[in-house]
Every structure is written in C-alpha cells, then in structure tokens.
Coordinates of C-alpha atoms and ligand atoms in Angstrom, one line a residue:
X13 CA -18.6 34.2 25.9
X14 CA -19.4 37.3 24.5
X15 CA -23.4 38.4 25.0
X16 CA -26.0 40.1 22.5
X17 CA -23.8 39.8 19.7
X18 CA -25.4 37.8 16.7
X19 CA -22.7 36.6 14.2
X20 CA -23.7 35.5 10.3
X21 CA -22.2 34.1 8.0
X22 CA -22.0 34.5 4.1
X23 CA -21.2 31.7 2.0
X24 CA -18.1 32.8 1.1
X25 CA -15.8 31.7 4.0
X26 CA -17.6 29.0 5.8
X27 CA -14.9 27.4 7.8
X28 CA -13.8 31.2 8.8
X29 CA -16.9 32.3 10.8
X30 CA -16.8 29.2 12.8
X31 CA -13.5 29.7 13.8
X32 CA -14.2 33.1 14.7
X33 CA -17.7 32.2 16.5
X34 CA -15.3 29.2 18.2
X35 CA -12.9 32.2 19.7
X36 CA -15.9 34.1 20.4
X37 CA -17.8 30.9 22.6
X38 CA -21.1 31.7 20.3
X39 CA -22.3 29.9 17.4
X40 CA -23.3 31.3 14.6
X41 CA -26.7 32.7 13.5
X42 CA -28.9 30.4 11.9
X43 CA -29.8 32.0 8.4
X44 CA -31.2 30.4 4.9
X45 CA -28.7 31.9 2.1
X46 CA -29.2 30.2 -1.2
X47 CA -30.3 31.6 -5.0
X48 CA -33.5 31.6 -6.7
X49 CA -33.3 29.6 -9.8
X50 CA -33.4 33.1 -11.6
X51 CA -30.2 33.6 -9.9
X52 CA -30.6 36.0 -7.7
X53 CA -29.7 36.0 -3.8
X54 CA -32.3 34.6 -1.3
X55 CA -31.8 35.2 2.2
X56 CA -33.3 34.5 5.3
X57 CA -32.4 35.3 9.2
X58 CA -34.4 32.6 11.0
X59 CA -33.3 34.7 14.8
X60 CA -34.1 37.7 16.1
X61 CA -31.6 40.2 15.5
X62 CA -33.9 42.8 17.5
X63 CA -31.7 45.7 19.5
X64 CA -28.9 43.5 18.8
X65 CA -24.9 44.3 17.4
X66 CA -24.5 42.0 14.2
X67 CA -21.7 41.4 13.0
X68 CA -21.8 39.7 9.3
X69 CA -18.5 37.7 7.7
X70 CA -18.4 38.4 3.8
X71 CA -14.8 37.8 2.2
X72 CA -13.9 38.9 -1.7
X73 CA -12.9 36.3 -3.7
X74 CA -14.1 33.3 -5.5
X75 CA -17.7 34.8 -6.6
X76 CA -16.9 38.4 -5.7
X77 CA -20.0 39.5 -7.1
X78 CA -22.4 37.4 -5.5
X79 CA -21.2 37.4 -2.4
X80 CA -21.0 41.0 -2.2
X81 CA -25.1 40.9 -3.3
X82 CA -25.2 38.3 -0.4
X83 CA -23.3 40.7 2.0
X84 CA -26.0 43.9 0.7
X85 CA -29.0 42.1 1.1
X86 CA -28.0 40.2 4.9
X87 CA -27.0 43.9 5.9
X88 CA -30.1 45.3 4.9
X89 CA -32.4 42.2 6.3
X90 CA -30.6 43.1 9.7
X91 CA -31.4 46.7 9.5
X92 CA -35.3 46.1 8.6
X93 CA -35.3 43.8 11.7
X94 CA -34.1 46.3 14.0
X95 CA -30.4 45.3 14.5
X96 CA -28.8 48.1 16.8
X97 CA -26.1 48.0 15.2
X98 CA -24.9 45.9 11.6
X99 CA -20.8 45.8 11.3
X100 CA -19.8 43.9 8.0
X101 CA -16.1 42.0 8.4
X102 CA -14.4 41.8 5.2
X103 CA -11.4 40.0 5.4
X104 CA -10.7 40.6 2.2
X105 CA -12.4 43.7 1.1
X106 CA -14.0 43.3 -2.6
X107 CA -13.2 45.7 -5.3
X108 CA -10.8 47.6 -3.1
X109 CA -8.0 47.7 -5.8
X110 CA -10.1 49.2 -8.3
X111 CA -10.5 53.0 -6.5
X112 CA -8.1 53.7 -9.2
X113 CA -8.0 52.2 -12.5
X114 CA -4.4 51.7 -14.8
X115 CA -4.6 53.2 -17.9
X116 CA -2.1 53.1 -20.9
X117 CA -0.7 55.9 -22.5
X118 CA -3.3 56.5 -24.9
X119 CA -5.9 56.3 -22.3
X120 CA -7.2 53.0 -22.8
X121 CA -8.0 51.0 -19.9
X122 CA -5.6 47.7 -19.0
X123 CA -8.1 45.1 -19.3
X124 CA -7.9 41.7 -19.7
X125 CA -9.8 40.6 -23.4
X126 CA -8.6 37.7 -25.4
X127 CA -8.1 37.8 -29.0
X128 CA -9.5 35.3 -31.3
X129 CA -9.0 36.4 -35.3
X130 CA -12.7 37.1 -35.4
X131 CA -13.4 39.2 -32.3
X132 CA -12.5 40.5 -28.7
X133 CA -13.9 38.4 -25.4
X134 CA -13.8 40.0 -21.8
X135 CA -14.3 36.9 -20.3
X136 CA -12.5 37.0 -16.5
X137 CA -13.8 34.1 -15.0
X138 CA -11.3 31.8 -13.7
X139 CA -9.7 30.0 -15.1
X140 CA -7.5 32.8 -17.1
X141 CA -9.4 32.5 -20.2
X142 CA -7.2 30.6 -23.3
X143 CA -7.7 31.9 -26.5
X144 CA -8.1 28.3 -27.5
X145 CA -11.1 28.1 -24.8
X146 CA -13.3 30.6 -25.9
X147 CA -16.6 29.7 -26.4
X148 CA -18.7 31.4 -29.2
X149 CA -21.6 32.5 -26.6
X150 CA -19.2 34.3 -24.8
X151 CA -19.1 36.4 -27.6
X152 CA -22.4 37.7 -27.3
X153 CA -22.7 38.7 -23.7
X154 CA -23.3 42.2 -23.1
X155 CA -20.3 43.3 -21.6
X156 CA -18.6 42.0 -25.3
X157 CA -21.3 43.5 -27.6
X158 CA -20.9 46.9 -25.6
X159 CA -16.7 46.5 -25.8
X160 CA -17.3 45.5 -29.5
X161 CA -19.2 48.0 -30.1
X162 CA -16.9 50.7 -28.8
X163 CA -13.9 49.0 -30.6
X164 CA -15.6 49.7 -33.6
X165 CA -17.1 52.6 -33.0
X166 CA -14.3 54.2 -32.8
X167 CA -12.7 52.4 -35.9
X168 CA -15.8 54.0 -37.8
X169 CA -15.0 57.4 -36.6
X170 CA -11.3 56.9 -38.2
X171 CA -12.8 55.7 -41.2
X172 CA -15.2 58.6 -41.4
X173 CA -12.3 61.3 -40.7
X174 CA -10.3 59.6 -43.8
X175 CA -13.3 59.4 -46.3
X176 CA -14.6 62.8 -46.8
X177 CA -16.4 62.7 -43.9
X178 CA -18.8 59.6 -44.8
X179 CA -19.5 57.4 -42.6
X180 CA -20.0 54.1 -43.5
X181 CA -23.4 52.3 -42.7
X182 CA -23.7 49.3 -40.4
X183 CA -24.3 46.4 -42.4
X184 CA -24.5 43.3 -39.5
X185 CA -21.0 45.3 -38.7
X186 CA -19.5 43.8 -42.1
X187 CA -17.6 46.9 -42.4
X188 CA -16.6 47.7 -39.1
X189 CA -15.6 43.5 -38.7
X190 CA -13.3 43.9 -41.9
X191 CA -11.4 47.1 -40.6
X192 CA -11.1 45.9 -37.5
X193 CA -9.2 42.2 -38.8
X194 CA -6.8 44.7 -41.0
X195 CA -6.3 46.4 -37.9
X196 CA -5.5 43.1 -36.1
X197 CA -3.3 42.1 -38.5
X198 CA -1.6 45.0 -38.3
X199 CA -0.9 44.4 -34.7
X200 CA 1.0 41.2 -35.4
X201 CA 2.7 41.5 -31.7
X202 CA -0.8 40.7 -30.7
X203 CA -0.4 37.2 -32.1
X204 CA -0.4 34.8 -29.2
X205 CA 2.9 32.7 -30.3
X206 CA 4.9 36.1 -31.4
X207 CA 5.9 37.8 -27.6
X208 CA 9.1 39.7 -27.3
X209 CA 10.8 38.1 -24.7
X210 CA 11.4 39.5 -21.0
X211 CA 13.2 42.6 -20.8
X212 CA 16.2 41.8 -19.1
X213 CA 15.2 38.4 -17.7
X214 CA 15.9 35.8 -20.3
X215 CA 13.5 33.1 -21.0
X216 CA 15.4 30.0 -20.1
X217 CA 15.5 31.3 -16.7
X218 CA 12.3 30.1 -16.0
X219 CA 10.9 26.8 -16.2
X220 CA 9.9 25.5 -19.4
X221 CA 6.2 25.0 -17.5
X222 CA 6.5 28.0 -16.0
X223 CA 7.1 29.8 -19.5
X224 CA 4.3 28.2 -21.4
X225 CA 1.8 29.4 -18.8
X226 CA 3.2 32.8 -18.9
X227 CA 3.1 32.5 -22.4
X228 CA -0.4 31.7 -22.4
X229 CA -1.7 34.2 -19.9
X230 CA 0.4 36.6 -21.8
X231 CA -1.6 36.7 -25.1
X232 CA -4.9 36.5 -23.4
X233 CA -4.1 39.5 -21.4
X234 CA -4.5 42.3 -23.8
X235 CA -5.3 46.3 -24.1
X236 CA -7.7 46.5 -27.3
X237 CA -4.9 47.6 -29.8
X238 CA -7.8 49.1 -32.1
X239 CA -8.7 51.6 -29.2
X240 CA -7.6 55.0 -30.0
X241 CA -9.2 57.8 -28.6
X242 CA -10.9 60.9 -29.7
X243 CA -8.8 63.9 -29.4
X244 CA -9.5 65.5 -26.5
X245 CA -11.6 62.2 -25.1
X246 CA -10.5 60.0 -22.2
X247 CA -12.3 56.6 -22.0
X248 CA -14.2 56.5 -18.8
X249 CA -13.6 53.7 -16.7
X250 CA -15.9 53.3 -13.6
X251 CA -13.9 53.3 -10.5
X252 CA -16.4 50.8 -8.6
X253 CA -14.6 51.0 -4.9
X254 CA -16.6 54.2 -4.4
X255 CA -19.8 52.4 -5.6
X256 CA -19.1 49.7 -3.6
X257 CA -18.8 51.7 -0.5
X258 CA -21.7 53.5 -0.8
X259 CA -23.4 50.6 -1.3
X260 CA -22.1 49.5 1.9
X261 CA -23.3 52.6 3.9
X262 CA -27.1 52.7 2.2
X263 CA -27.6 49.4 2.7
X264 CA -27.0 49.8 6.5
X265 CA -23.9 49.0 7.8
X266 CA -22.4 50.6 10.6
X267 CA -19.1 49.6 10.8
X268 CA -16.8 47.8 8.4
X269 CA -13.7 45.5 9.7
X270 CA -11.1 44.3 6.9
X271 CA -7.7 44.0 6.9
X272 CA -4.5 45.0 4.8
X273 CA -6.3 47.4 2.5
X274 CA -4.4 47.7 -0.6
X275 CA -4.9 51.3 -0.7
X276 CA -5.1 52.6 3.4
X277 CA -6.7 55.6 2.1
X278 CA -9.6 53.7 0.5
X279 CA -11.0 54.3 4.3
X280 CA -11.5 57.6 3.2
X281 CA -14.0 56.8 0.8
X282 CA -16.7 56.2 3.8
X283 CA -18.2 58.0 6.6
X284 CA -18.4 55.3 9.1
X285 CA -15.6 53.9 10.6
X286 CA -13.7 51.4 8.8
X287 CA -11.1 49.5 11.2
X288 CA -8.3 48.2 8.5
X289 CA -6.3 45.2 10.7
X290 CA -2.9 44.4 9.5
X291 CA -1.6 41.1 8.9
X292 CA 2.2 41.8 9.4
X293 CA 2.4 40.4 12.9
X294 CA 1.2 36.6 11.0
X295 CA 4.2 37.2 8.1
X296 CA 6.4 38.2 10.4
X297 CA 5.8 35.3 13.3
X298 CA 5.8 33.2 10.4
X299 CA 9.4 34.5 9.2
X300 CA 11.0 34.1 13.1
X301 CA 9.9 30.9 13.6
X302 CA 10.5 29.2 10.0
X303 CA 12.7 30.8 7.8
X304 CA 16.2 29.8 9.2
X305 CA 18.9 32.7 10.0
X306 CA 15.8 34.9 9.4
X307 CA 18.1 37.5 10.1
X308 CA 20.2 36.9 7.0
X309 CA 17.4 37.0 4.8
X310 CA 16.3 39.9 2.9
X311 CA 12.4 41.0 2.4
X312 CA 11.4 41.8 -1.2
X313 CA 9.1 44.2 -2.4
X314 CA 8.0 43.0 -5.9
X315 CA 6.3 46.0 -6.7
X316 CA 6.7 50.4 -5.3
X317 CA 3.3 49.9 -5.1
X318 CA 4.2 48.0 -1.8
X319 CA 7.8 49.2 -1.1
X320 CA 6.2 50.9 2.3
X321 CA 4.6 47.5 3.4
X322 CA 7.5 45.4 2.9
X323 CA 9.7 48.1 4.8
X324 CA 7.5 48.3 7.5
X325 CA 7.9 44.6 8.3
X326 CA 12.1 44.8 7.4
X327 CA 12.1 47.7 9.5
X328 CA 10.8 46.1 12.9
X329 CA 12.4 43.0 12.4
X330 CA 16.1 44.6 11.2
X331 CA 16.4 43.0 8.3
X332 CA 17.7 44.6 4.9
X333 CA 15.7 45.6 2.2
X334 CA 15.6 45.4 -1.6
X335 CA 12.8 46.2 -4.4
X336 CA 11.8 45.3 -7.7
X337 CA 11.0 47.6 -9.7
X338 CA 7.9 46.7 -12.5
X339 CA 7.4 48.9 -15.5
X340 CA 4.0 50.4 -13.9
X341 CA 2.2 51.6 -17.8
X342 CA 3.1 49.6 -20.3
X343 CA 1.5 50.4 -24.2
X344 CA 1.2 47.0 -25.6
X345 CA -0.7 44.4 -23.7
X346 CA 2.2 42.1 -24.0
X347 CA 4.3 44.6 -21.7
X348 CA 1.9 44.4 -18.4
X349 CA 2.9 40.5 -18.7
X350 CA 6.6 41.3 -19.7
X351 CA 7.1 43.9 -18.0
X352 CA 10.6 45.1 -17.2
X353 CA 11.5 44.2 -13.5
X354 CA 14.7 45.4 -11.8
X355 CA 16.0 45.0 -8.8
X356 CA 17.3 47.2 -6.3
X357 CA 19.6 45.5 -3.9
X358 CA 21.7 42.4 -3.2
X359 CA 20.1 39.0 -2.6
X360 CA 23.3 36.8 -3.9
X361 CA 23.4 33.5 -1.7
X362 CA 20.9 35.0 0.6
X363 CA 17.0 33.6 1.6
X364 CA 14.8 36.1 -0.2
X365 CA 11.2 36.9 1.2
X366 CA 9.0 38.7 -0.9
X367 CA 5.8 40.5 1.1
X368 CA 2.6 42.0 -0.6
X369 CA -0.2 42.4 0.3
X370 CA -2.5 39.9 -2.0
X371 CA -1.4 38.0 -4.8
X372 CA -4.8 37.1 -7.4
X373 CA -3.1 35.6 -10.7
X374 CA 0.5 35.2 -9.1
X375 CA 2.1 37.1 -12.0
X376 CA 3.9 39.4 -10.2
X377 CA 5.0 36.8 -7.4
X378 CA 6.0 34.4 -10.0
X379 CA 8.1 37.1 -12.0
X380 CA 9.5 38.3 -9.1
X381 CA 11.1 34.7 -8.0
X382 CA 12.3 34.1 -11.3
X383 CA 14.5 37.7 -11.1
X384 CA 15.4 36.8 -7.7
X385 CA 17.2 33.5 -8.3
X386 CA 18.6 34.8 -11.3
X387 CA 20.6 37.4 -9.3
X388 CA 21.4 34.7 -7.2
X389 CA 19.1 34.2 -4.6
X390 CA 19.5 31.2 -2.4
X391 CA 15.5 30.1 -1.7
X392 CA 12.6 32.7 -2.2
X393 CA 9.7 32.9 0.0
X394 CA 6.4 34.9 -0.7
X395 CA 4.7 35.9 2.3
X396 CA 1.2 37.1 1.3
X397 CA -1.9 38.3 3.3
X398 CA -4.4 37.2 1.0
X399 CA -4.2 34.7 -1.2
X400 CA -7.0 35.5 -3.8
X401 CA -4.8 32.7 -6.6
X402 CA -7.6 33.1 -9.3
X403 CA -7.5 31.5 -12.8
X404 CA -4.2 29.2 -13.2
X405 CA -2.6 31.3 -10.7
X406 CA -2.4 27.7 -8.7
X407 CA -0.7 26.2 -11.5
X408 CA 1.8 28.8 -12.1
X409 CA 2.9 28.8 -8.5
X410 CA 3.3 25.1 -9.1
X411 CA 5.5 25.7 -12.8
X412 CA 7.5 28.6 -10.8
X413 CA 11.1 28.7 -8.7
X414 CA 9.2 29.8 -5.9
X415 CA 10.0 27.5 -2.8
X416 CA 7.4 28.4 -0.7
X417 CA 3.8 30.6 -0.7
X418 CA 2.7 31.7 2.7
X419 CA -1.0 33.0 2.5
X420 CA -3.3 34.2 5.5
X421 CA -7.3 32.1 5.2
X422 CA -8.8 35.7 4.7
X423 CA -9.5 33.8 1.3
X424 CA -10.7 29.7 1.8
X425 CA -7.6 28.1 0.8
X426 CA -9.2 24.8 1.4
X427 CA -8.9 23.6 -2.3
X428 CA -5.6 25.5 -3.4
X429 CA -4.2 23.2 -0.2
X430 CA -4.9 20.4 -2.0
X431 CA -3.6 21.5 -5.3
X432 CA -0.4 23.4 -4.1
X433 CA 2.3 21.7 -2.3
X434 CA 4.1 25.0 -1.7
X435 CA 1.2 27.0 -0.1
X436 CA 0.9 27.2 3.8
X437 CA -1.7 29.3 4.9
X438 CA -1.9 31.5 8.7
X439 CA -4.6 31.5 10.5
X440 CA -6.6 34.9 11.3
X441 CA -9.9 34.2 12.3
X442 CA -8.5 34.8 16.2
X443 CA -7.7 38.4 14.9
X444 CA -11.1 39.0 13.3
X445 CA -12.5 37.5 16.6
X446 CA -10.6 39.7 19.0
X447 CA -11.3 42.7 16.7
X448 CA -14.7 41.6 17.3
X449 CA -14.9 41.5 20.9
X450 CA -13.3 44.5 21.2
X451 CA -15.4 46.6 19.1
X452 CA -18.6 45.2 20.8
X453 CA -17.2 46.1 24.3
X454 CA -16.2 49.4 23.0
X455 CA -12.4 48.7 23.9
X456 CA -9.7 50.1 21.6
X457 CA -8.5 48.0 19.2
X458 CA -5.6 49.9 17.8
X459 CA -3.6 47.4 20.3
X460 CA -4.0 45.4 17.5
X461 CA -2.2 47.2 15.2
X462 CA 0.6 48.3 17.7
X463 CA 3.4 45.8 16.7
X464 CA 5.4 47.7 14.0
Ligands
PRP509 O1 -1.0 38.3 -8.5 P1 -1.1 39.5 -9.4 O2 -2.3 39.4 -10.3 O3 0.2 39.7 -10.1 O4 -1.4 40.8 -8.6 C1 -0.7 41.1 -7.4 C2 -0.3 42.5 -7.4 O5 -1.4 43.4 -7.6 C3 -1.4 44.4 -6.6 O6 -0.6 45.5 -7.0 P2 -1.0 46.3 -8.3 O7 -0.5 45.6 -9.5 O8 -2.4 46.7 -8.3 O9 0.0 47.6 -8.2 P3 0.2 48.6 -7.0 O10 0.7 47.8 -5.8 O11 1.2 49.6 -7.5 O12 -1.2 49.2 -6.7 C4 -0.7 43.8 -5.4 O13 -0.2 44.7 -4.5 C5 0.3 42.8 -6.0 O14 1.5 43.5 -6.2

C-alpha cells in the first residue's frame, strides 16, 4: 500500500483508475464530477488533498474536449487545496497529434467538411459524418458560419480581382452562395459517387463492405476545394498541443505521465517533466505468446511517420521489416483517403503485423491490410497502443481483411469489445500503477522503458 498519495479519477476511463488504485492497495478519491445543465464541468473533491501528491487519471478520447475541461478544473481544485504536488496521467494524451498540422499544397488545411450541394459542414463528431446525415442546424454552428465565411470570403476577393476591382455586396450571401455552387460544380471529383479508384490497389481487393464504407468516408473527408489563398497568405491553423500544454502547466500540474507520444518531442513543449511510457513491451509479449512462428512474421509500418516505432520493436525481437509507404500531402480531398500506399518489402505467405502507435478512424490500418494481403500476405495483425476507433472506425475494422486488432485499454474499449469480434485489448493500468509508485517514492522509472 502506497501512503499519502490521493488518486482521482475523471470520467473518462472509469474501469482504468480502479485497476490502477487495485495495483496500488488504495481506493480511489471520492469526488463529485458531473455538468451543470448549462454544460459546463462541476467538480467537487469531497477529501482532503492537503500536503498531499495527487495523482489525477484523464485519458483522450471519446469527449476529448470535456474531459480535458474535467482534467483543468480537478488540477486546479487540487492546487487551491494545497495539494503538494498534482501529477496528471494521460494515458492517452489529448491533442498530441495536432503540434503540427497537414497542409495541402496550396496551403489549405486537411480538414475533414462534408459537402452537401448547398454548403460546407465541419461536423467531426462520431460517427464519421454522411453527407446523407447532415442535419440543417449543423449548418449554422459557429465553427461553419466562420468556415463559410472564409470559403467565401475568399471567393469574393477572386471575384473582386476579375471585375474591375468591385466588390460585390453581401446580399444574405446570395452572391457569394451562387459562385461558390459554380465552383462546386466545377469540382465534379468532389461528388461523393465519382472517386478515382486506389492508386495501385484495385478496388475488388477489398470487401464489397469494406469499399462502401471507404467510399463513404471518402467523400465526407474533404479539403474546401473553393480555398485558394491570397498570394503571399498562408491560412493559419492553430496548433492546439502548445495550448493544451500550457494549459496543463497554469492550471497546476506538476508532473504529467502518458505513454507512446505520437510525437516524443511533444515533451519539449513543457517545462515540467513529462514521463512518456512505451507500450512496446505489451505488443511485443503479445506477439511471443500468440502469433505462431512469431519469428517468421514480419512487422509492418503502415506509415514513415512510424517506420522508427515499428523497427524498434522488429529490432529487439529479430524479426524483418517492411513499410508502407502513404502519399503524406495529397491536393484533392479524395487523395488523403486514396492515397497511394506502397510497400517496401516481402510479406508473400508470411504473418504480417502491422504496429502504430494509435489508430482513430482505422483508415490507415484498414488500407494497409488490404495492400498486405494483396501482395500475398498470409494473416495480418495490427498491434496498436491506443485504440481511439472513433466514427465507423468499428465498422470498418469489421468490413476489412484484417484478422486481428490488438489495442492497449489506454482508451475504454469496453463497448468496441462488444461490437468487434477481432479486437483484443492489453492491459496497462499495472504500468500506469508502477509508474505511479515509482514517481511518488522518487525511484527511477526509466526501468520501465529499458526493454528495447
Ligand atoms: O486511424 P487513422 O485515422 O488512419 O489514423 C492513424 C494514423 O494517424 C497517425 O499518423 P498520421 O497520419 O498523423 O501521420 P504521421 O505518423 O506521419 O504523423 C498514426 O500514427 C496512424 O498512422
């Protein structure tokens, strides 16, 4: 039992604080988190936290956004109540993947928007919004009136640098709404039922299920086409995992513990420590003791982005390597989902087993398989660390060739068990709690990270 230690947990991974307060032989801290009927976060710590180390369990996914409030506001309730010392554990660290944004060539940022004939959405909700789905309030939130608005502000600024230099007034954005349909229509390859097919992996190698999904997501997954810049002018895209670590420090917290960062060097972006766990040792305990002939096999990186986690684990365990390669900026939104994909090595008659770090819609995974067993691999596994599976990402695992989806719980994978007969899912809330007792006892923890 580990003493003076207070551990809380956010409502965002339940089931993964008690397992860690069960390794730990404490329970956890009794708190009141619930909403307002305003919406916003309400949060109570009925203990005293006075002169003691706290450590708080947030995870991303699911409602990112309020639990990351919920996260802020706990931290800062433990600080005002004299906590010695608040560490938030992240198991999934929120917002991580956007310290850099992808932009297309012309500078527009890759977005997901839907296209109806009448106007743009930004919805990203799960599930992947249809274009059939959309709901006409959705098209008067602010993040769509402001998206609108730059869409055809920019289309007035053509239309001014074409007509002497008039600019045309804004009638209830008659005008605008008229150039921007010719514009559309201009852009046929935007029409959902009119995508080019897969670069170098037919259609038919997919399933039928499989295709219609990808189909779907496809069309709703779309740079604004009207976008074109100003000379000299680069959209500004807000990188948010600076805001959000910044948040982090000035609401209080101390410490952070997370594991498999997709970017390492997102550590940089604070000035307290940041103790980034690695999940390899799960995947590959996972490939010794399941995966038959392990040593056979080959591990897949489906992306360069990842090429130097997937060798890492290939590396320690001998085993070869290969890598797909994915078209990383695309011009038309139809290319991020058809992306070329190539791959780099020989997986004929052999076990493939892709690694990454997180898979959220289960494009790339899914993609991946398909130009796997078309060059003639025998099964293909996809070892993940965190299993974020938003939107239909669920049912396009189901649709795929993939034979099995091994996930870590850093994400509650209680309902995607129940809708996924492929997924298994590791355990890590032993790690988070040795992690934990380590750091309270002041003990290193780097032995943690000493297996590759
Ligand atoms: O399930 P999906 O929605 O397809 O997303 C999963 C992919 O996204 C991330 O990489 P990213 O595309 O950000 O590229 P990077 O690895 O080069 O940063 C991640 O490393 C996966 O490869």
């Amino acid at each position: 039992m580990v003493r003076n230690i207070v551990v809380i947990g956010g409502t965002s991974h339940p089931q993964l604080t008690q397992t860690i307060c069960d390794n730990l032989g404490i329970p956890p801290a009794s708190v009141l988190l619930s909403k307002f009927s305003v919406g916003e976060t309400r949060v109570e710590i009925h203990e005293s936290v006075r002169e003691k180390d706290v450590y708080i369990i947030q995870s991303g996914g699911g409602k990112v956004n309020d639990h990351l409030i919920e996260l802020l506001i706990t931290i800062s309730a433990c600080k005002t109540a004299s906590a010695r010392k608040v560490t938030a554990v992240l198991p999934l660290f929120p917002y991580s993947r956007q310290s850099d944004i992808p932009y297309n060539k012309s500078g527009a940022p890759l977005v997901k928007s839907t296209l109806q004939s009448s106007s743009f959405t930004f919805d990203s909700i799960p599930p992947t919004p249809y274009p059939e789905k959309i709901e006409s309030s959705s098209l008067v939130n602010g993040i769509d009136c402001l998206q609108n608005h730059l869409t055809n502000a920019q289309i007035d600024d053509r239309d001014s640098a074409t007509s002497n230099g008039i600019r045309h007034p804004c009638v209830n954005g008659a005008k605008r709404r008229d150039t921007l349909d010719s514009t559309r229509s201009e852009n046929s390859h935007f029409q959902a039922n009119s995508l080019p097919a897969t670069p170098g992996i037919p259609n038919s190698n997919g399933t039928p299920h499989e295709e219609a999904i990808n189909a779907r997501a496809a069309s709703s997954l779309s740079i604004i086409q009207a976008f074109e810049p100003r000379p000299g002018y680069r959209q500004w895209v807000a990188q948010a995992g600076t805001l959000v670590a910044d948040l982090l420090t000035c609401a209080g917290a101390d410490h952070i513990i997370t594991m498999d960062l997709h970017d390492p060097q997102y550590q940089g972006f604070f000035d307290i420590p940041v103790d980034n766990l690695h999940g390899r040792p799960l995947l590959r305990r996972y490939i010794q003791r399941h995966i038959p002939e392990y040593r056979n096999a080959i591990i897949v990186s489906p992306d360069a982005g990842g090429a130097k986690r997937a060798t890492v684990v290939a590396d320690s365990m001998g085993m070869d390597f290969a890598l797909i390669h994915k078209e990383r900026r695309p011009i038309k939104s139809s290319d991020r989902q058809n992306a070329t994909m190539m791959l780099v090595g020989d997986v004929r008659d052999r076990i493939a087993i892709l690694i990454d770090d997180l898979a959220d819609t289960s494009n790339t995974i899914t993609r991946a398989a398909k130009l796997l067993k078309k060059e003639g691999a025998s099964q293909v596994y996809a070892l993940i660390t965190h299993g974020i599976l938003s939107g239909d990402a669920i049912e396009r695992i189901n649709a795929s060739v993939l034979d099995k989806v091994v996930v870590t719980n850093t994400v509650d994978q209680e309902e995607n068990l129940k809708k996924c007969p492929k997924l298994e899912v590791l355990e890590v809330g032993h790690v988070f709690a040795e992690a934990i007792r380590r750091v309270h006892h002041g003990e290193s923890i780097s032995v943690l990270f000493q297996y590759d």
